[in-house]
mmCIF file of C-alpha atoms (C1' of nucleotides) in Angstrom:
data_model
loop_
_atom_site.group_PDB
_atom_site.id
_atom_site.type_symbol
_atom_site.label_atom_id
_atom_site.label_comp_id
_atom_site.label_asym_id
_atom_site.label_seq_id
_atom_site.Cartn_x
_atom_site.Cartn_y
_atom_site.Cartn_z
ATOM 1 C CA MET R 1 23.740 -5.793 7.984
ATOM 2 C CA SER R 2 26.116 -3.465 6.132
ATOM 3 C CA TYR R 3 26.797 -3.584 2.419
ATOM 4 C CA LYS R 4 29.351 -2.114 0.108
ATOM 5 C CA PHE R 5 27.414 0.412 -1.949
ATOM 6 C CA GLY R 6 28.395 1.536 -5.419
ATOM 7 C CA LYS R 7 28.065 5.228 -6.191
ATOM 8 C CA LEU R 8 26.622 7.252 -9.015
ATOM 9 C CA ALA R 9 26.758 11.046 -9.160
ATOM 10 C CA ILE R 10 23.322 12.414 -9.971
ATOM 11 C CA ASN R 11 21.716 15.747 -9.258
ATOM 12 C CA LYS R 12 18.495 15.552 -7.244
ATOM 13 C CA SER R 13 16.716 17.718 -9.797
ATOM 14 C CA GLU R 14 17.447 14.970 -12.343
ATOM 15 C CA LEU R 15 16.478 12.060 -10.097
ATOM 16 C CA CYS R 16 14.539 12.153 -6.854
ATOM 17 C CA LEU R 17 13.902 8.636 -5.557
ATOM 18 C CA ALA R 18 10.888 9.686 -3.482
ATOM 19 C CA ASN R 19 9.300 11.308 -6.522
ATOM 20 C CA VAL R 20 9.775 8.395 -8.911
ATOM 21 C CA LEU R 21 9.678 5.222 -6.830
ATOM 22 C CA GLN R 22 6.507 5.884 -4.878
ATOM 23 C CA ALA R 23 4.496 8.164 -7.065
ATOM 24 C CA GLY R 24 2.416 5.606 -8.924
ATOM 25 C CA GLN R 25 4.763 4.286 -11.601
ATOM 26 C CA SER R 26 6.287 1.408 -9.763
ATOM 27 C CA PHE R 27 4.573 -0.352 -6.894
ATOM 28 C CA ARG R 28 7.194 -2.672 -5.423
ATOM 29 C CA TRP R 29 9.818 -0.374 -3.920
ATOM 30 C CA ILE R 30 9.892 -0.532 -0.135
ATOM 31 C CA TRP R 31 11.103 2.465 1.801
ATOM 32 C CA ASP R 32 12.932 1.821 5.070
ATOM 33 C CA GLU R 33 12.322 4.895 7.176
ATOM 34 C CA LYS R 34 15.143 4.176 9.654
ATOM 35 C CA LEU R 35 17.842 3.544 7.087
ATOM 36 C CA ASN R 36 16.346 5.968 4.575
ATOM 37 C CA GLN R 37 16.764 3.474 1.764
ATOM 38 C CA TYR R 38 14.632 1.731 -0.848
ATOM 39 C CA SER R 39 14.676 -1.933 -1.754
ATOM 40 C CA THR R 40 12.990 -4.244 -4.209
ATOM 41 C CA THR R 41 13.661 -7.337 -6.278
ATOM 42 C CA MET R 42 14.505 -6.920 -9.927
ATOM 43 C CA LYS R 43 16.147 -8.669 -12.841
ATOM 44 C CA ILE R 44 19.504 -7.030 -13.505
ATOM 45 C CA GLY R 45 20.357 -6.549 -17.164
ATOM 46 C CA GLN R 46 19.510 -9.584 -19.269
ATOM 47 C CA GLN R 47 19.468 -11.960 -16.306
ATOM 48 C CA GLU R 48 16.314 -13.991 -15.765
ATOM 49 C CA LYS R 49 16.919 -14.434 -12.029
ATOM 50 C CA TYR R 50 15.926 -11.777 -9.534
ATOM 51 C CA SER R 51 18.243 -9.960 -7.125
ATOM 52 C CA VAL R 52 17.429 -7.710 -4.188
ATOM 53 C CA VAL R 53 18.495 -4.177 -5.037
ATOM 54 C CA ILE R 54 18.934 -1.489 -2.372
ATOM 55 C CA LEU R 55 19.151 2.217 -3.204
ATOM 56 C CA ARG R 56 19.716 5.321 -1.167
ATOM 57 C CA GLN R 57 20.214 8.925 -2.096
ATOM 58 C CA ASP R 58 22.851 11.081 -0.474
ATOM 59 C CA GLU R 59 21.054 14.351 -1.112
ATOM 60 C CA GLU R 60 23.808 16.574 0.254
ATOM 61 C CA ASN R 61 26.466 15.202 -2.045
ATOM 62 C CA GLU R 62 24.041 14.377 -4.866
ATOM 63 C CA ILE R 63 25.025 10.753 -5.038
ATOM 64 C CA LEU R 64 22.901 7.685 -5.678
ATOM 65 C CA GLU R 65 24.184 4.671 -3.770
ATOM 66 C CA PHE R 66 23.280 1.177 -4.866
ATOM 67 C CA VAL R 67 23.931 -2.460 -4.060
ATOM 68 C CA ALA R 68 22.559 -5.850 -5.123
ATOM 69 C CA VAL R 69 22.357 -8.185 -2.136
ATOM 70 C CA GLY R 70 23.730 -11.659 -2.617
ATOM 71 C CA ASP R 71 25.174 -10.707 -5.952
ATOM 72 C CA CYS R 72 28.890 -10.770 -5.172
ATOM 73 C CA GLY R 73 29.753 -9.971 -8.750
ATOM 74 C CA ASN R 74 29.425 -7.081 -10.823
ATOM 75 C CA GLN R 75 28.725 -3.653 -9.440
ATOM 76 C CA ASP R 76 29.282 -2.217 -12.905
ATOM 77 C CA ALA R 77 26.498 -4.375 -14.325
ATOM 78 C CA LEU R 78 24.104 -3.030 -11.675
ATOM 79 C CA LYS R 79 25.221 0.515 -12.357
ATOM 80 C CA THR R 80 24.563 0.060 -16.087
ATOM 81 C CA HIS R 81 21.201 -1.526 -15.300
ATOM 82 C CA LEU R 82 20.162 1.333 -13.018
ATOM 83 C CA MET R 83 21.193 3.928 -15.575
ATOM 84 C CA LYS R 84 18.824 2.230 -18.012
ATOM 85 C CA TYR R 85 16.092 1.734 -15.400
ATOM 86 C CA PHE R 86 16.151 5.412 -14.435
ATOM 87 C CA ARG R 87 16.685 6.468 -18.080
ATOM 88 C CA LEU R 88 19.655 8.607 -17.079
ATOM 89 C CA ASP R 89 20.503 9.082 -20.748
ATOM 90 C CA VAL R 90 17.644 11.605 -20.772
ATOM 91 C CA SER R 91 18.337 15.028 -19.256
ATOM 92 C CA LEU R 92 15.317 16.628 -17.567
ATOM 93 C CA LYS R 93 17.086 19.988 -17.622
ATOM 94 C CA HIS R 94 17.488 19.723 -21.386
ATOM 95 C CA LEU R 95 13.811 18.809 -21.832
ATOM 96 C CA PHE R 96 12.688 21.714 -19.639
ATOM 97 C CA ASP R 97 14.993 24.323 -21.167
ATOM 98 C CA ASN R 98 14.904 23.328 -24.808
ATOM 99 C CA VAL R 99 11.651 21.490 -25.407
ATOM 100 C CA TRP R 100 8.898 22.121 -22.889
ATOM 101 C CA ILE R 101 9.458 25.723 -21.715
ATOM 102 C CA PRO R 102 9.707 27.119 -25.295
ATOM 103 C CA SER R 103 6.447 25.406 -26.265
ATOM 104 C CA ASP R 104 4.454 25.602 -23.037
ATOM 105 C CA LYS R 105 4.289 28.486 -20.567
ATOM 106 C CA ALA R 106 3.144 26.170 -17.758
ATOM 107 C CA PHE R 107 6.631 24.672 -17.598
ATOM 108 C CA ALA R 108 8.294 28.069 -17.120
ATOM 109 C CA LYS R 109 6.812 28.176 -13.622
ATOM 110 C CA LEU R 110 8.126 24.717 -12.790
ATOM 111 C CA SER R 111 11.573 23.281 -12.255
ATOM 112 C CA PRO R 112 12.821 19.721 -12.700
ATOM 113 C CA GLN R 113 12.206 17.904 -9.431
ATOM 114 C CA GLY R 114 13.758 14.632 -10.360
ATOM 115 C CA ILE R 115 10.469 13.299 -11.719
ATOM 116 C CA ARG R 116 11.254 10.972 -14.627
ATOM 117 C CA ILE R 117 9.712 7.977 -16.352
ATOM 118 C CA LEU R 118 11.185 4.604 -15.429
ATOM 119 C CA ALA R 119 12.056 1.812 -17.855
ATOM 120 C CA GLN R 120 10.240 -0.997 -16.110
ATOM 121 C CA GLU R 121 9.821 -4.674 -16.849
ATOM 122 C CA PRO R 122 6.807 -4.835 -19.229
ATOM 123 C CA TRP R 123 5.055 -7.906 -17.771
ATOM 124 C CA GLU R 124 5.186 -6.503 -14.259
ATOM 125 C CA THR R 125 3.988 -3.156 -15.606
ATOM 126 C CA LEU R 126 1.069 -4.822 -17.381
ATOM 127 C CA ILE R 127 -0.161 -6.678 -14.299
ATOM 128 C CA SER R 128 0.477 -3.728 -11.953
ATOM 129 C CA PHE R 129 -1.618 -1.422 -14.095
ATOM 130 C CA ILE R 130 -4.406 -3.980 -14.471
ATOM 131 C CA CYS R 131 -4.506 -3.761 -10.657
ATOM 132 C CA SER R 132 -4.578 0.050 -10.859
ATOM 133 C CA SER R 133 -8.063 0.383 -12.308
ATOM 134 C CA ASN R 134 -10.456 2.193 -9.998
ATOM 135 C CA ASN R 135 -7.852 1.948 -7.273
ATOM 136 C CA ASN R 136 -5.420 3.906 -5.113
ATOM 137 C CA ILE R 137 -1.616 3.684 -4.864
ATOM 138 C CA SER R 138 -1.417 2.149 -1.419
ATOM 139 C CA ARG R 139 -3.809 -0.646 -2.334
ATOM 140 C CA ILE R 140 -2.079 -1.296 -5.699
ATOM 141 C CA THR R 141 1.212 -1.554 -3.773
ATOM 142 C CA ARG R 142 -0.308 -4.076 -1.399
ATOM 143 C CA MET R 143 -1.726 -6.088 -4.301
ATOM 144 C CA CYS R 144 1.622 -6.222 -6.136
ATOM 145 C CA ASN R 145 3.426 -7.309 -2.979
ATOM 146 C CA SER R 146 0.737 -9.888 -2.367
ATOM 147 C CA LEU R 147 1.203 -11.314 -5.881
ATOM 148 C CA CYS R 148 4.930 -11.707 -5.219
ATOM 149 C CA SER R 149 4.702 -13.184 -1.732
ATOM 150 C CA ASN R 150 1.936 -15.620 -2.672
ATOM 151 C CA PHE R 151 2.889 -16.667 -6.195
ATOM 152 C CA GLY R 152 6.497 -15.566 -6.786
ATOM 153 C CA ASN R 153 9.663 -17.303 -5.611
ATOM 154 C CA LEU R 154 11.495 -16.500 -2.399
ATOM 155 C CA ILE R 155 14.750 -14.744 -3.296
ATOM 156 C CA THR R 156 16.117 -14.088 0.193
ATOM 157 C CA THR R 157 15.206 -12.773 3.617
ATOM 158 C CA ILE R 158 16.801 -9.609 4.946
ATOM 159 C CA ASP R 159 16.187 -8.326 8.481
ATOM 160 C CA GLY R 160 13.122 -10.509 8.759
ATOM 161 C CA VAL R 161 11.565 -9.354 5.475
ATOM 162 C CA ALA R 162 11.143 -11.948 2.748
ATOM 163 C CA TYR R 163 11.873 -10.760 -0.798
ATOM 164 C CA HIS R 164 10.129 -12.527 -3.679
ATOM 165 C CA SER R 165 10.280 -12.408 -7.435
ATOM 166 C CA PHE R 166 7.368 -11.078 -9.458
ATOM 167 C CA PRO R 167 5.544 -14.223 -10.667
ATOM 168 C CA THR R 168 5.844 -15.065 -14.365
ATOM 169 C CA SER R 169 2.737 -15.720 -16.459
ATOM 170 C CA GLU R 170 3.332 -19.488 -16.059
ATOM 171 C CA GLU R 171 3.731 -19.159 -12.299
ATOM 172 C CA LEU R 172 0.484 -17.200 -12.076
ATOM 173 C CA THR R 173 -1.478 -19.653 -14.215
ATOM 174 C CA SER R 174 -0.172 -22.668 -12.295
ATOM 175 C CA ARG R 175 -0.180 -21.250 -8.760
ATOM 176 C CA ALA R 176 -3.040 -18.718 -8.681
ATOM 177 C CA THR R 177 -6.762 -18.954 -9.298
ATOM 178 C CA GLU R 178 -9.418 -16.296 -9.581
ATOM 179 C CA ALA R 179 -10.879 -17.455 -6.259
ATOM 180 C CA LYS R 180 -7.502 -17.216 -4.519
ATOM 181 C CA LEU R 181 -6.900 -13.734 -5.873
ATOM 182 C CA ARG R 182 -10.359 -12.619 -4.784
ATOM 183 C CA GLU R 183 -9.601 -14.019 -1.342
ATOM 184 C CA LEU R 184 -6.448 -11.890 -1.320
ATOM 185 C CA GLY R 185 -8.485 -8.766 -2.028
ATOM 186 C CA PHE R 186 -8.024 -8.231 -5.770
ATOM 187 C CA GLY R 187 -11.767 -7.909 -6.310
ATOM 188 C CA TYR R 188 -12.974 -7.940 -9.915
ATOM 189 C CA ARG R 189 -9.366 -7.598 -11.154
ATOM 190 C CA ALA R 190 -8.738 -11.238 -10.130
ATOM 191 C CA LYS R 191 -10.397 -12.477 -13.311
ATOM 192 C CA TYR R 192 -8.416 -10.030 -15.494
ATOM 193 C CA ILE R 193 -5.080 -11.131 -14.008
ATOM 194 C CA ILE R 194 -5.747 -14.835 -14.494
ATOM 195 C CA GLU R 195 -7.083 -14.396 -18.027
ATOM 196 C CA THR R 196 -4.217 -12.087 -19.033
ATOM 197 C CA ALA R 197 -1.637 -14.543 -17.661
ATOM 198 C CA ARG R 198 -3.312 -17.427 -19.536
ATOM 199 C CA LYS R 199 -3.414 -15.509 -22.806
ATOM 200 C CA LEU R 200 0.217 -14.481 -22.486
ATOM 201 C CA VAL R 201 1.252 -18.109 -21.917
ATOM 202 C CA LYS R 202 -0.667 -19.044 -25.085
ATOM 203 C CA ASP R 203 0.712 -16.108 -27.112
ATOM 204 C CA LYS R 204 4.272 -16.926 -26.070
ATOM 205 C CA ALA R 205 3.854 -20.582 -27.054
ATOM 206 C CA GLU R 206 2.565 -19.557 -30.485
ATOM 207 C CA ALA R 207 5.518 -17.181 -30.935
ATOM 208 C CA ASN R 208 7.913 -19.796 -29.575
ATOM 209 C CA ILE R 209 9.179 -17.381 -26.920
ATOM 210 C CA THR R 210 9.653 -18.400 -23.286
ATOM 211 C CA SER R 211 10.216 -15.102 -21.504
ATOM 212 C CA ASP R 212 7.360 -12.670 -20.713
ATOM 213 C CA THR R 213 9.739 -9.730 -21.122
ATOM 214 C CA THR R 214 11.038 -10.888 -24.489
ATOM 215 C CA TYR R 215 7.539 -11.576 -25.781
ATOM 216 C CA LEU R 216 6.101 -8.192 -24.799
ATOM 217 C CA GLN R 217 9.163 -6.449 -26.227
ATOM 218 C CA SER R 218 8.774 -8.456 -29.427
ATOM 219 C CA ILE R 219 5.318 -7.014 -30.145
ATOM 220 C CA CYS R 220 6.963 -3.596 -30.626
ATOM 221 C CA LYS R 221 9.372 -4.865 -33.229
ATOM 222 C CA ASP R 222 8.627 -3.187 -36.558
ATOM 223 C CA ALA R 223 5.207 -2.209 -35.208
ATOM 224 C CA GLN R 224 3.433 1.130 -35.014
ATOM 225 C CA TYR R 225 2.219 2.363 -31.630
ATOM 226 C CA GLU R 226 -1.419 1.815 -32.664
ATOM 227 C CA ASP R 227 -0.726 -1.874 -33.361
ATOM 228 C CA VAL R 228 1.130 -2.339 -30.067
ATOM 229 C CA ARG R 229 -1.789 -0.768 -28.207
ATOM 230 C CA GLU R 230 -4.254 -2.930 -30.156
ATOM 231 C CA HIS R 231 -2.291 -6.019 -29.081
ATOM 232 C CA LEU R 232 -2.062 -4.940 -25.438
ATOM 233 C CA MET R 233 -5.805 -4.264 -25.356
ATOM 234 C CA SER R 234 -6.440 -7.850 -26.491
ATOM 235 C CA TYR R 235 -5.735 -8.817 -22.865
ATOM 236 C CA ASN R 236 -8.719 -8.764 -20.549
ATOM 237 C CA GLY R 237 -8.712 -5.852 -18.130
ATOM 238 C CA VAL R 238 -6.512 -3.772 -20.413
ATOM 239 C CA GLY R 239 -8.154 -0.661 -21.826
ATOM 240 C CA PRO R 240 -6.503 2.358 -23.467
ATOM 241 C CA LYS R 241 -5.222 3.854 -20.200
ATOM 242 C CA VAL R 242 -3.519 0.646 -18.999
ATOM 243 C CA ALA R 243 -2.172 -0.100 -22.488
ATOM 244 C CA ASP R 244 -0.675 3.400 -22.680
ATOM 245 C CA CYS R 245 0.929 3.020 -19.246
ATOM 246 C CA VAL R 246 2.581 -0.201 -20.453
ATOM 247 C CA CYS R 247 3.724 1.530 -23.663
ATOM 248 C CA LEU R 248 5.207 4.461 -21.734
ATOM 249 C CA MET R 249 6.725 2.765 -18.690
ATOM 250 C CA GLY R 250 7.258 -0.781 -19.896
ATOM 251 C CA LEU R 251 8.055 -0.367 -23.563
ATOM 252 C CA HIS R 252 9.922 2.978 -23.619
ATOM 253 C CA MET R 253 7.450 4.840 -25.810
ATOM 254 C CA ASP R 254 8.294 8.251 -24.380
ATOM 255 C CA GLY R 255 5.779 10.216 -26.428
ATOM 256 C CA ILE R 256 2.721 8.360 -25.178
ATOM 257 C CA VAL R 257 0.486 10.199 -22.722
ATOM 258 C CA PRO R 258 -1.828 7.894 -20.754
ATOM 259 C CA VAL R 259 -5.023 9.903 -20.413
ATOM 260 C CA ASP R 260 -6.911 9.363 -17.173
ATOM 261 C CA VAL R 261 -9.386 11.610 -15.377
ATOM 262 C CA HIS R 262 -6.621 13.876 -14.071
ATOM 263 C CA VAL R 263 -4.829 14.329 -17.398
ATOM 264 C CA SER R 264 -8.192 14.866 -19.049
ATOM 265 C CA ARG R 265 -8.970 17.574 -16.476
ATOM 266 C CA ILE R 266 -5.556 19.241 -17.008
ATOM 267 C CA ALA R 267 -6.043 19.174 -20.795
ATOM 268 C CA LYS R 268 -9.484 20.764 -20.658
ATOM 269 C CA ARG R 269 -8.768 23.258 -17.888
ATOM 270 C CA ASP R 270 -5.243 24.431 -18.748
ATOM 271 C CA TYR R 271 -5.014 23.837 -22.496
ATOM 272 C CA GLN R 272 -8.657 24.169 -23.569
ATOM 273 C CA ILE R 273 -8.364 20.923 -25.505
ATOM 274 C CA SER R 274 -11.640 19.528 -26.718
ATOM 275 C CA ALA R 275 -12.454 17.430 -29.723
ATOM 276 C CA ASN R 276 -14.891 18.686 -32.356
ATOM 277 C CA LYS R 277 -17.027 16.476 -34.604
ATOM 278 C CA ASN R 278 -14.366 16.318 -37.317
ATOM 279 C CA HIS R 279 -11.686 15.183 -34.855
ATOM 280 C CA LEU R 280 -13.954 12.433 -33.588
ATOM 281 C CA LYS R 281 -14.922 11.335 -37.094
ATOM 282 C CA GLU R 282 -11.276 11.210 -38.172
ATOM 283 C CA LEU R 283 -10.342 9.079 -35.184
ATOM 284 C CA ARG R 284 -13.234 6.670 -35.750
ATOM 285 C CA THR R 285 -12.135 6.251 -39.362
ATOM 286 C CA LYS R 286 -8.529 5.762 -38.219
ATOM 287 C CA TYR R 287 -9.500 2.873 -35.923
ATOM 288 C CA ASN R 288 -11.870 1.206 -38.369
ATOM 289 C CA ALA R 289 -9.263 -1.370 -39.281
ATOM 290 C CA LEU R 290 -8.414 -2.112 -35.633
ATOM 291 C CA PRO R 291 -11.390 -3.944 -34.095
ATOM 292 C CA ILE R 292 -10.272 -3.789 -30.453
ATOM 293 C CA SER R 293 -9.255 -0.130 -30.619
ATOM 294 C CA ARG R 294 -12.548 0.662 -32.333
ATOM 295 C CA LYS R 295 -14.388 -0.924 -29.454
ATOM 296 C CA LYS R 296 -12.289 0.189 -26.492
ATOM 297 C CA ILE R 297 -10.931 3.616 -27.383
ATOM 298 C CA ASN R 298 -12.779 6.731 -26.335
ATOM 299 C CA PRO R 299 -12.111 9.162 -29.229
ATOM 300 C CA GLU R 300 -12.384 12.214 -26.985
ATOM 301 C CA LEU R 301 -9.620 10.985 -24.682
ATOM 302 C CA ASP R 302 -7.556 9.823 -27.645
ATOM 303 C CA HIS R 303 -7.814 13.324 -29.090
ATOM 304 C CA ILE R 304 -6.402 14.698 -25.830
ATOM 305 C CA ARG R 305 -3.482 12.254 -26.057
ATOM 306 C CA LEU R 306 -2.729 13.377 -29.613
ATOM 307 C CA MET R 307 -2.957 17.093 -28.817
ATOM 308 C CA LEU R 308 -0.639 16.743 -25.818
ATOM 309 C CA PHE R 309 1.830 14.811 -27.963
ATOM 310 C CA LYS R 310 1.679 17.640 -30.487
ATOM 311 C CA LYS R 311 2.338 20.177 -27.725
ATOM 312 C CA TRP R 312 5.068 18.408 -25.790
ATOM 313 C CA GLY R 313 6.798 16.356 -28.471
ATOM 314 C CA SER R 314 8.591 13.052 -28.387
ATOM 315 C CA TYR R 315 8.902 13.091 -24.566
ATOM 316 C CA ALA R 316 5.246 13.996 -24.021
ATOM 317 C CA GLY R 317 4.812 11.071 -21.619
ATOM 318 C CA TRP R 318 7.527 12.547 -19.410
ATOM 319 C CA ALA R 319 5.914 15.995 -19.511
ATOM 320 C CA GLN R 320 2.649 14.406 -18.434
ATOM 321 C CA GLY R 321 4.514 12.777 -15.516
ATOM 322 C CA VAL R 322 5.736 16.179 -14.326
ATOM 323 C CA LEU R 323 2.330 17.866 -14.548
ATOM 324 C CA PHE R 324 0.571 14.843 -13.123
ATOM 325 C CA SER R 325 2.717 14.907 -9.975
ATOM 326 C CA LYS R 326 1.931 18.578 -9.547
ATOM 327 C CA GLU R 327 -1.790 17.985 -10.124
ATOM 328 C CA ILE R 328 -2.313 15.106 -7.708
ATOM 329 C CA GLY R 329 0.169 16.460 -5.165
ATOM 330 C CA GLY R 330 -2.556 17.656 -2.851
ATOM 331 C CA THR R 331 -4.545 14.457 -2.902
ATOM 332 C CA SER R 332 -1.865 11.809 -2.798
ATOM 333 C CA GLY R 333 0.215 13.043 0.068
ATOM 334 C CA SER R 334 3.028 14.970 -1.578
ATOM 335 C CA THR R 335 4.711 17.834 0.226
ATOM 336 C CA THR R 336 4.741 21.445 -0.844
ATOM 337 C CA THR R 337 8.247 21.017 -2.255
ATOM 338 C CA GLY R 338 6.878 18.432 -4.645
ATOM 339 C CA ALA R 339 8.252 15.409 -2.822
ATOM 340 C CA ILE R 340 5.730 12.607 -2.699
ATOM 341 C CA LYS R 341 5.115 11.437 0.855
ATOM 342 C CA LYS R 342 6.885 8.154 1.408
ATOM 343 C CA ARG R 343 4.954 5.087 2.401
ATOM 344 C CA LYS R 344 5.904 3.314 5.546
ATOM 345 C CA TRP R 345 8.068 0.263 5.863
ATOM 346 C CA ASP R 346 5.621 -0.772 8.596
ATOM 347 C CA MET R 347 2.903 -1.295 6.014
ATOM 348 C CA ILE R 348 5.055 -3.788 4.085
ATOM 349 C CA LYS R 349 6.047 -5.541 7.313
ATOM 350 C CA GLU R 350 2.363 -5.713 8.173
ATOM 351 C CA THR R 351 1.662 -7.372 4.792
ATOM 352 C CA GLU R 352 4.522 -9.778 5.448
ATOM 353 C CA ALA R 353 3.080 -10.598 8.860
ATOM 354 C CA ILE R 354 -0.338 -11.302 7.330
ATOM 355 C CA VAL R 355 1.184 -13.527 4.629
ATOM 356 C CA THR R 356 3.309 -15.387 7.210
ATOM 357 C CA LYS R 357 0.202 -15.894 9.344
ATOM 358 C CA GLN R 358 -1.712 -17.189 6.309
ATOM 359 C CA MET R 359 1.120 -19.575 5.445
ATOM 360 C CA LYS R 360 1.227 -20.820 9.060
ATOM 361 C CA LEU R 361 -2.519 -21.394 9.027
ATOM 362 C CA LYS R 362 -2.213 -23.319 5.757
ATOM 363 C CA VAL R 363 0.532 -25.547 7.239
ATOM 364 C CA GLU R 364 -1.575 -26.136 10.353
ATOM 365 C CA LEU R 365 -4.588 -26.964 8.195
ATOM 366 C CA SER R 366 -2.637 -29.391 6.043
ATOM 367 C CA ASP R 367 -1.211 -31.015 9.222
ATOM 368 C CA LEU R 368 -4.757 -31.365 10.456
ATOM 369 C CA HIS R 369 -5.790 -32.975 7.168
ATOM 370 C CA ILE R 370 -2.884 -35.417 7.415
ATOM 371 C CA LYS R 371 -3.874 -36.311 10.995
ATOM 372 C CA GLU R 372 -7.517 -36.761 9.943
ATOM 373 C CA ALA R 373 -6.442 -38.913 7.016
ATOM 374 C CA LYS R 374 -4.394 -41.103 9.379
ATOM 375 C CA ILE R 375 -7.369 -41.495 11.732
ATOM 376 C CA ASP R 376 -9.556 -42.494 8.764
ATOM 377 C "C1'" DT S 1 -22.325 2.553 -31.673
ATOM 378 C "C1'" DA S 2 -23.017 5.352 -27.642
ATOM 379 C "C1'" DT S 3 -24.259 5.398 -22.932
ATOM 380 C "C1'" DC S 4 -24.303 3.911 -18.347
ATOM 381 C "C1'" DG S 5 -24.259 1.074 -14.293
ATOM 382 C "C1'" DA S 6 -21.636 -2.484 -11.948
ATOM 383 C "C1'" DC S 7 -17.537 -3.956 -10.130
ATOM 384 C "C1'" DC S 8 -13.917 -5.009 -5.004
ATOM 385 C "C1'" DT S 9 -11.947 -2.702 -1.354
ATOM 386 C "C1'" DG S 10 -10.351 0.433 2.091
ATOM 387 C "C1'" DA S 11 -7.553 4.961 3.119
ATOM 388 C "C1'" DG S 12 -9.079 9.032 4.544
ATOM 389 C "C1'" DA S 13 -12.414 12.681 5.454
ATOM 390 C "C1'" DC S 14 -15.977 13.710 8.356
ATOM 391 C "C1'" DC S 15 -18.942 13.560 12.343
ATOM 392 C "C1'" DG Y 1 -17.674 4.679 13.629
ATOM 393 C "C1'" DT Y 2 -19.495 5.608 9.084
ATOM 394 C "C1'" DC Y 3 -19.467 6.375 4.329
ATOM 395 C "C1'" DA Y 4 -18.771 7.783 -0.692
ATOM 396 C "C1'" DA Y 5 -21.340 12.609 -7.631
ATOM 397 C "C1'" DC Y 6 -14.425 8.173 -3.490
ATOM 398 C "C1'" DA Y 7 -10.066 6.187 -6.438
ATOM 399 C "C1'" DG Y 8 -4.685 7.157 -11.804
ATOM 400 C "C1'" DG Y 9 -10.684 2.068 -15.525
ATOM 401 C "C1'" DT Y 10 -12.825 -1.657 -17.871
ATOM 402 C "C1'" DC Y 11 -16.541 -4.489 -19.187
ATOM 403 C "C1'" DG Y 12 -20.911 -5.725 -20.848
ATOM 404 C "C1'" DA Y 13 -25.878 -4.942 -21.112
ATOM 405 C "C1'" DT Y 14 -29.100 -2.038 -23.217
ATOM 406 C "C1'" DA Y 15 -31.380 1.116 -26.252
#
DNA sequence: TATCGACCTGAGACC
DNA sequence: GTCAACAGGTCGATA
């Protein structure tokens, strides 16, 4: 099927699809090897309904091509949406030249490789990163796709691949159970997902808000970062790392550095950051009034987050993204040029095939039950 | 309040 | 075919 793509001029050093869509920020973009294009479902602008969005990058002419399938209307609306999604208001070149290189020698050896932080939907970000604990990218991707195909709504089918919405908190609480999620391979995260969805439904009702997006955005209103993180950590399965990922990628808090084992290693090895007794004492005092933070936050890692913010400034989260890609390059399949190895379309098709088979089995089983009931 | 083991699963390294 | 001082954490029991 051929579509009429819109076009957006963008230098590859400012945006590299391979480096941002499959490098562990977002887990629902599918890469089609043959057509060299990416697709996913997303809500465009303020719309509540999902559309299938297809992207491809004409690297020679430095053009991003985009189309929303089934959405006959507004290419301009999609263009505006994508500019926000990719945060194209932020210039990586400017950050390198004027912010990071002057304050950090490590950046002088690097160049922008189109690695930027996405502005993702906060609910999807929350659930995706709950899935990320103790896990690897390919399995998180499979889990997110499994959530959509099992509990989301069918949007459309293109070339034999079914595209679904990401299930809302209500859809998850009404359609999924911990047992079902465990059956689908979520392991111990099954409980976290169900409990988080239930709490969000309750929180929204109390705030008289219907949309997951609107609710999670509302907790930032007139709130300090520490309070937003405290709120996010009130959900089961959400610790400081996951909360910080939601702040950075779902709630546009560009200065937040999620500290995991890799960032912690970078901080100690390359910046000799380590907390002394006074630092730790100060942080414990700081979180005295926040019961969840007091319980869940590791002061040593929090010290690293603060020191990196001090070093890199208000876009510290973006700087972390750049160094992180470089750090894990060798272990997560990136190439020497910094491009993250793309995952195969085949894998998604395989997931689809499994889901279709499961659905077929369910239909057969229910037919069998009907027959048995008739015999009875 | 600090520490530490348990938790699901499977890609990928190794033989 | 097997296996793990895995892998982008979090929770809860214990001392």
